[in-house]
Amino acid sequence: MSPGEDKSATRGRWSSRSIGAAWQHRFFYGLIRLGGRRVAYAMLALVVLYYVLLRPDQRRKSQFYLRRRFPEARGFGLLSHSYRMSLALGKSLIDRAVVGILGPGSTRVSLSGREELLALLAEGKGLILVTAHAGSWQTTMAALDFLQQPVSLLMQREAGDIDRHYFEHGGRACPFRVIDPRGYLGGALEMLEVLKRGEILSVMGDRLLGSDRNAVAVDFLGAPVRFPFSAYKLASATGAPIGVLLSAKTGTDSYELRLARVIRVPAALKRGSGAFAPYVRQFAETLEDYTQKHPYQFFNFYDMWETEPAASALSDPPDNKE
Amino acid sequence: MSTKEKLKQMLVEELNLEDLSPEEIEDDAPLFGEGLGLDSLDAVELVVLIQKHFGVEIKDMEEGRPALQSVNTLVSFIEAKRAA
């Protein structure tokens, strides 16, 4: 790598593309239509077994996280964790399809933090929801209808991504506006527009989209991970509150959506990632708590810890102007 | 102080462009990427600062994209908005 080269270009990064073929997806959609969720789950259990036992390349992807979450696990124990995590991911994808194919009534969603969310939105500065690849955000988002504000979602969809979103199954219009981070200025102006209108902006806080310059390293499960700080910068610039919203599967046909934390970012923070590290760290702590409660529902199948953090980003105190 | 001078001073001071003085900022140099070196998140701050210092709102992408090209385009935008 040349000295000036962006490390993000060469680092092994996540992909949103499914490992299954299009016909395999259609097969599961057919199972859901014919036999419902439980039949699809039964087939999924066999498919996951195949991947975990006979596809070491796929098994390895789950182990970056699992070795951090279960540092004592070895051999069969690690294999078991890998199976349970992969099964949980498969179930969340099936549940997403179930909501699309059989309708929202097929899945119960309980919401924790309803009044707080209403109060945050009533501040009139917009609301930033920072979520993560955990549980099933899409399955549970209907529970946010009571907020009665449009939701814009920062989302990167890769070419060749064959996963269908729940609304696509039913041929319905997309219920949220998608902002593509590959657009002009990374979608920053569009995100700002959303907040200026007092609406809801949802971003994933656990994966970096775009340049490494928009990330800061904080500890997560015992070692530094580079998380994006765009949401915290937007909050600082606009005064919008941040709600960390995480979902979890709680039963065969039930989910919980929880406002896990509210993060307030002061105005006029300095440029540079170090200023935002304390707020990103709050998010990482919240995510750690989540992985303690729901160890198999955190879905990042790549090496998040493959990072070379700047020492200053890890140890500097908040770097405020005032 | 002219709008251009005030804008350049604001860029240096508020966006902490520590290596630059207002006089060194070229009127037609791109604000983002090559040029002034601002990034996408600086755009967020810039839009907020323009409203704060000049009382001019960049409402959407349609307005923002041409306005945020250089100091000259930004000055033209601010002055046109103020005259309207």
XYZ file of C-alpha atoms in Angstrom:
406
model
C 0.000 0.000 0.000
C 1.368 3.383 -0.879
C 1.672 5.909 1.926
C -1.194 8.068 0.749
C -3.540 5.258 -0.164
C -6.891 5.050 1.590
C -6.834 1.925 3.751
C -10.570 1.543 3.307
C -9.999 0.653 -0.315
C -7.968 -2.400 0.520
C -9.492 -3.600 3.770
C -11.760 -6.644 3.691
C -15.161 -5.008 4.097
C -18.728 -6.040 4.629
C -21.133 -6.759 1.840
C -24.907 -6.546 1.854
C -25.176 -9.225 -0.804
C -26.863 -12.478 0.146
C -24.837 -15.686 0.000
C -27.880 -17.492 -1.415
C -28.899 -17.578 -5.055
C -32.065 -15.896 -6.324
C -33.843 -19.256 -6.752
C -33.061 -20.159 -3.155
C -34.691 -16.963 -1.990
C -37.746 -17.671 -4.152
C -37.886 -21.172 -2.717
C -38.158 -19.779 0.808
C -40.755 -17.212 -0.267
C -42.757 -20.121 -1.693
C -42.440 -22.058 1.554
C -43.746 -19.084 3.506
C -46.744 -18.774 1.191
C -47.524 -22.485 1.332
C -46.669 -23.429 4.891
C -46.022 -20.270 6.831
C -43.149 -19.223 9.006
C -42.565 -22.495 10.890
C -42.149 -24.552 7.716
C -39.619 -22.015 6.433
C -37.789 -22.142 9.757
C -37.563 -25.967 9.549
C -35.979 -25.821 6.096
C -33.726 -22.996 7.266
C -32.369 -25.174 10.086
C -31.096 -27.679 7.503
C -29.690 -25.031 5.188
C -27.818 -23.352 8.044
C -26.459 -26.718 9.138
C -25.055 -27.202 5.651
C -23.397 -23.804 5.630
C -21.943 -24.121 9.131
C -20.636 -27.687 8.686
C -19.605 -27.754 5.060
C -18.792 -24.166 4.169
C -15.865 -23.114 6.379
C -15.568 -19.886 4.388
C -19.050 -18.884 5.548
C -18.571 -20.211 9.086
C -15.438 -18.120 9.424
C -17.423 -14.929 8.753
C -19.457 -15.353 11.947
C -16.407 -16.040 14.060
C -14.907 -12.557 13.958
C -17.716 -11.452 16.250
C -18.195 -14.714 18.117
C -14.562 -14.921 19.220
C -14.998 -11.464 20.794
C -18.365 -12.205 22.352
C -17.418 -15.707 23.551
C -13.621 -15.507 23.991
C -13.534 -18.814 25.855
C -15.287 -20.760 23.074
C -13.322 -23.367 21.118
C -14.059 -26.251 18.780
C -17.602 -27.549 19.085
C -18.617 -24.626 21.290
C -17.642 -22.134 18.605
C -19.378 -24.251 15.983
C -22.539 -24.228 18.077
C -22.409 -20.451 18.495
C -21.871 -20.080 14.765
C -24.915 -22.236 14.041
C -27.123 -20.301 16.440
C -26.003 -16.940 15.089
C -26.459 -17.952 11.461
C -29.854 -19.453 12.285
C -30.903 -16.227 13.992
C -29.895 -14.226 10.926
C -31.846 -16.598 8.679
C -34.903 -16.287 10.895
C -34.738 -12.507 10.833
C -34.633 -12.593 7.021
C -37.553 -15.018 6.940
C -39.483 -12.791 9.359
C -38.863 -9.824 7.095
C -40.283 -11.771 4.182
C -43.199 -13.007 6.339
C -44.207 -9.416 7.098
C -44.127 -8.630 3.382
C -45.893 -11.781 2.193
C -48.387 -12.466 4.998
C -48.817 -8.877 6.151
C -47.794 -6.846 9.206
C -50.363 -8.665 11.352
C -48.256 -11.812 11.149
C -45.670 -10.377 13.549
C -46.207 -8.699 16.903
C -43.930 -5.799 17.743
C -43.744 -4.232 21.191
C -42.170 -0.823 21.525
C -40.275 0.362 24.557
C -39.662 4.105 24.813
C -42.740 5.378 22.992
C -43.251 8.481 25.151
C -39.559 9.369 25.063
C -39.514 9.154 21.284
C -42.539 11.454 21.057
C -40.845 13.917 23.400
C -37.626 13.882 21.355
C -39.518 14.547 18.155
C -41.511 17.328 19.803
C -38.285 19.281 20.309
C -38.695 20.254 16.656
C -35.126 19.652 15.540
C -35.734 16.373 13.827
C -34.780 13.022 15.244
C -31.806 10.867 14.381
C -32.355 7.191 14.982
C -29.102 5.287 15.156
C -29.721 1.613 14.636
C -27.511 -1.405 14.047
C -27.445 -4.669 12.173
C -29.158 -6.399 15.031
C -32.536 -8.069 15.350
C -34.629 -6.938 12.423
C -35.059 -3.215 12.002
C -37.186 -3.568 8.905
C -39.583 -6.027 10.491
C -40.165 -3.705 13.414
C -40.233 -0.313 11.737
C -44.010 -0.342 11.397
C -44.054 0.229 15.163
C -42.808 3.754 14.490
C -45.952 4.749 12.595
C -47.306 6.490 15.683
C -44.616 9.160 15.295
C -46.470 10.308 12.167
C -43.371 11.720 10.538
C -41.658 10.579 7.355
C -38.630 8.372 7.879
C -35.547 8.733 5.689
C -33.044 5.952 5.751
C -29.386 6.142 4.821
C -28.923 2.878 3.005
C -26.463 1.483 0.516
C -27.762 -1.228 -1.726
C -25.151 -2.987 -3.734
C -25.460 -4.107 -7.317
C -26.461 -7.763 -7.326
C -28.157 -7.600 -3.922
C -31.141 -9.911 -4.364
C -32.595 -9.642 -0.864
C -36.072 -8.225 -1.054
C -37.255 -5.691 1.452
C -40.537 -6.506 3.157
C -42.554 -3.957 1.189
C -41.229 -5.369 -2.087
C -42.861 -8.731 -1.406
C -46.295 -7.203 -1.375
C -45.629 -4.855 -4.273
C -46.083 -1.908 -1.932
C -44.384 1.453 -2.176
C -41.288 1.946 -0.100
C -42.488 3.361 3.256
C -39.327 5.347 3.759
C -37.177 7.587 1.664
C -33.785 6.113 0.889
C -30.721 8.342 0.901
C -27.815 6.802 -0.948
C -24.461 7.508 0.713
C -22.829 7.306 -2.701
C -24.723 10.418 -3.792
C -23.507 14.022 -3.861
C -21.460 14.791 -0.726
C -22.329 11.381 0.679
C -25.988 12.334 1.059
C -25.010 14.862 3.752
C -27.194 17.658 2.397
C -30.191 15.385 2.026
C -29.783 14.222 5.618
C -29.604 17.829 6.736
C -32.797 18.631 4.817
C -34.625 15.833 6.625
C -33.678 17.191 10.036
C -34.476 20.784 9.084
C -37.976 19.621 8.222
C -38.258 18.099 11.693
C -38.465 14.587 10.276
C -36.803 11.312 11.199
C -33.447 10.234 9.862
C -32.353 6.670 10.430
C -28.764 5.598 10.026
C -26.885 2.431 10.809
C -24.304 3.195 13.435
C -22.293 0.006 13.251
C -20.976 -0.027 9.713
C -18.963 2.518 7.846
C -20.289 3.692 4.506
C -17.793 5.591 2.429
C -14.505 7.042 3.528
C -12.556 6.048 6.631
C -12.296 9.776 7.330
C -15.861 9.655 8.634
C -15.046 7.038 11.243
C -13.568 7.022 14.699
C -12.196 4.057 16.628
C -13.703 3.218 19.999
C -13.590 0.042 22.040
C -16.213 -2.561 21.298
C -16.097 -5.979 22.944
C -12.567 -5.413 24.119
C -10.829 -3.945 21.098
C -11.111 -0.874 18.874
C -13.622 -0.770 16.044
C -14.032 2.088 13.611
C -17.620 3.325 13.747
C -19.026 6.145 11.586
C -19.535 9.515 13.268
C -21.708 11.198 10.611
C -24.851 10.966 12.754
C -23.119 12.655 15.678
C -21.772 15.407 13.440
C -25.279 16.024 12.093
C -26.606 16.138 15.637
C -23.961 18.663 16.617
C -24.705 20.863 13.618
C -28.496 20.790 13.936
C -29.209 20.201 17.619
C -31.179 17.063 16.768
C -31.321 14.432 19.507
C -30.118 10.919 18.812
C -32.103 7.875 19.816
C -30.338 4.531 19.711
C -33.055 2.168 18.576
C -32.428 -1.567 18.630
C -34.726 -4.445 17.824
C -34.641 -8.034 19.036
C -36.583 -11.165 18.247
C -38.340 -12.222 21.432
C -40.450 -15.149 20.222
C -41.434 -17.076 17.127
C -43.655 -14.269 15.882
C -42.714 -11.408 18.154
C -40.127 -8.639 18.278
C -39.224 -5.887 20.650
C -38.139 -2.453 19.468
C -36.372 -0.545 22.227
C -35.150 2.995 22.597
C -31.947 1.852 24.243
C -30.300 5.222 24.803
C -30.599 8.914 24.051
C -27.376 10.634 23.032
C -27.012 14.415 23.132
C -24.159 15.917 21.145
C -23.168 19.498 22.007
C -23.092 22.173 19.321
C -19.909 23.530 17.794
C -17.612 20.569 18.263
C -14.319 20.846 16.469
C -13.589 19.165 13.158
C -11.999 15.752 13.277
C -13.046 12.415 14.581
C -11.624 12.814 18.103
C -14.339 15.295 19.078
C -17.042 12.737 18.355
C -15.402 9.735 20.010
C -17.208 10.146 23.370
C -20.618 10.000 21.674
C -19.691 7.116 19.405
C -18.427 5.380 22.518
C -21.884 5.732 24.107
C -23.334 3.974 21.089
C -20.710 1.210 21.289
C -21.483 0.683 24.980
C -25.173 0.393 24.193
C -24.394 -2.132 21.499
C -22.244 -4.110 23.924
C -25.159 -4.274 26.340
C -27.302 -5.537 23.484
C -24.858 -8.320 22.645
C -24.925 -9.417 26.285
C -28.709 -9.774 26.179
C -29.003 -11.045 22.599
C -25.675 -12.643 21.702
C -26.905 -14.286 18.512
C -28.796 -11.320 17.121
C -25.882 -9.075 16.217
C -25.313 -9.536 12.513
C -21.961 -8.317 11.327
C -20.270 -11.080 9.388
C -16.919 -9.415 8.759
C -13.901 -8.438 10.794
C -14.996 -5.203 12.414
C -11.861 -5.235 14.557
C -9.461 -5.116 11.633
C -8.490 -1.554 12.274
C -5.543 0.636 13.022
C -6.907 3.335 15.277
C -5.131 6.577 15.828
C -4.003 6.666 19.438
C -5.471 10.143 19.829
C -8.906 8.944 18.806
C -8.915 6.426 21.629
C -7.555 8.475 24.450
C -8.371 12.124 23.751
C -10.987 13.804 25.904
C -13.840 15.630 24.154
C -12.301 18.332 22.047
C -14.804 21.142 22.290
C -14.443 24.651 21.062
C -15.886 26.228 24.137
C -16.022 43.768 5.033
C -17.323 42.279 1.768
C -19.387 39.107 1.667
C -16.429 37.296 0.112
C -13.993 38.383 2.804
C -16.458 37.525 5.545
C -17.101 34.129 3.990
C -13.410 33.296 3.730
C -12.844 34.365 7.318
C -15.773 32.215 8.407
C -14.407 29.207 6.538
C -11.005 29.469 8.181
C -12.238 30.207 11.678
C -15.375 28.110 11.951
C -14.180 25.101 9.994
C -10.788 25.281 11.652
C -8.757 25.372 8.450
C -5.663 25.897 10.491
C -3.192 25.692 7.616
C -4.881 28.447 5.628
C -5.407 32.168 5.954
C -8.450 33.842 4.356
C -6.187 35.496 1.786
C -4.896 32.122 0.608
C -8.324 30.807 -0.354
C -8.771 31.072 -4.097
C -12.107 32.408 -5.280
C -12.713 29.611 -7.783
C -11.043 26.715 -5.997
C -13.424 23.795 -5.326
C -14.622 23.753 -1.728
C -14.738 19.960 -1.515
C -12.118 17.359 -2.329
C -9.211 18.832 -4.194
C -9.071 22.529 -3.482
C -10.078 23.540 0.007
C -10.253 19.891 1.058
C -13.608 20.003 2.828
C -15.484 16.732 3.145
C -19.136 15.759 3.072
C -19.621 16.317 6.779
C -18.101 19.786 6.519
C -20.923 20.513 4.068
C -23.404 20.014 6.889
C -21.574 22.489 9.074
C -21.120 24.913 6.207
C -24.857 25.040 5.483
C -25.586 25.722 9.154
C -22.879 28.397 9.339
C -24.121 30.202 6.246
C -27.545 30.469 7.806
C -26.064 31.651 11.094
C -23.680 34.252 9.663
C -25.510 35.451 6.552
C -29.135 34.667 7.368
C -29.415 32.678 4.168
C -30.874 29.204 4.040
C -29.783 26.524 1.602
C -33.050 24.698 1.422
C -32.260 21.605 -0.544
C -29.859 19.766 -2.815
C -31.097 21.665 -5.837
C -29.932 24.925 -4.296
C -26.982 23.475 -2.495
C -25.202 21.695 -5.275
C -24.459 24.688 -7.512
C -23.934 27.026 -4.559
C -21.349 24.879 -2.802
C -18.855 24.697 -5.643
C -16.487 27.513 -4.703
C -16.257 30.756 -2.762
C -17.448 32.643 -5.837
C -20.551 30.503 -6.340
C -21.360 30.711 -2.657
C -21.035 34.489 -2.613
C -23.278 34.752 -5.690
C -25.847 32.552 -3.993
C -25.788 34.529 -0.735
C -26.065 37.868 -2.515
C -28.863 36.656 -4.789
C -30.818 35.354 -1.807
C -30.340 38.566 0.097
C -31.457 40.644 -2.863
C -34.596 38.552 -3.388
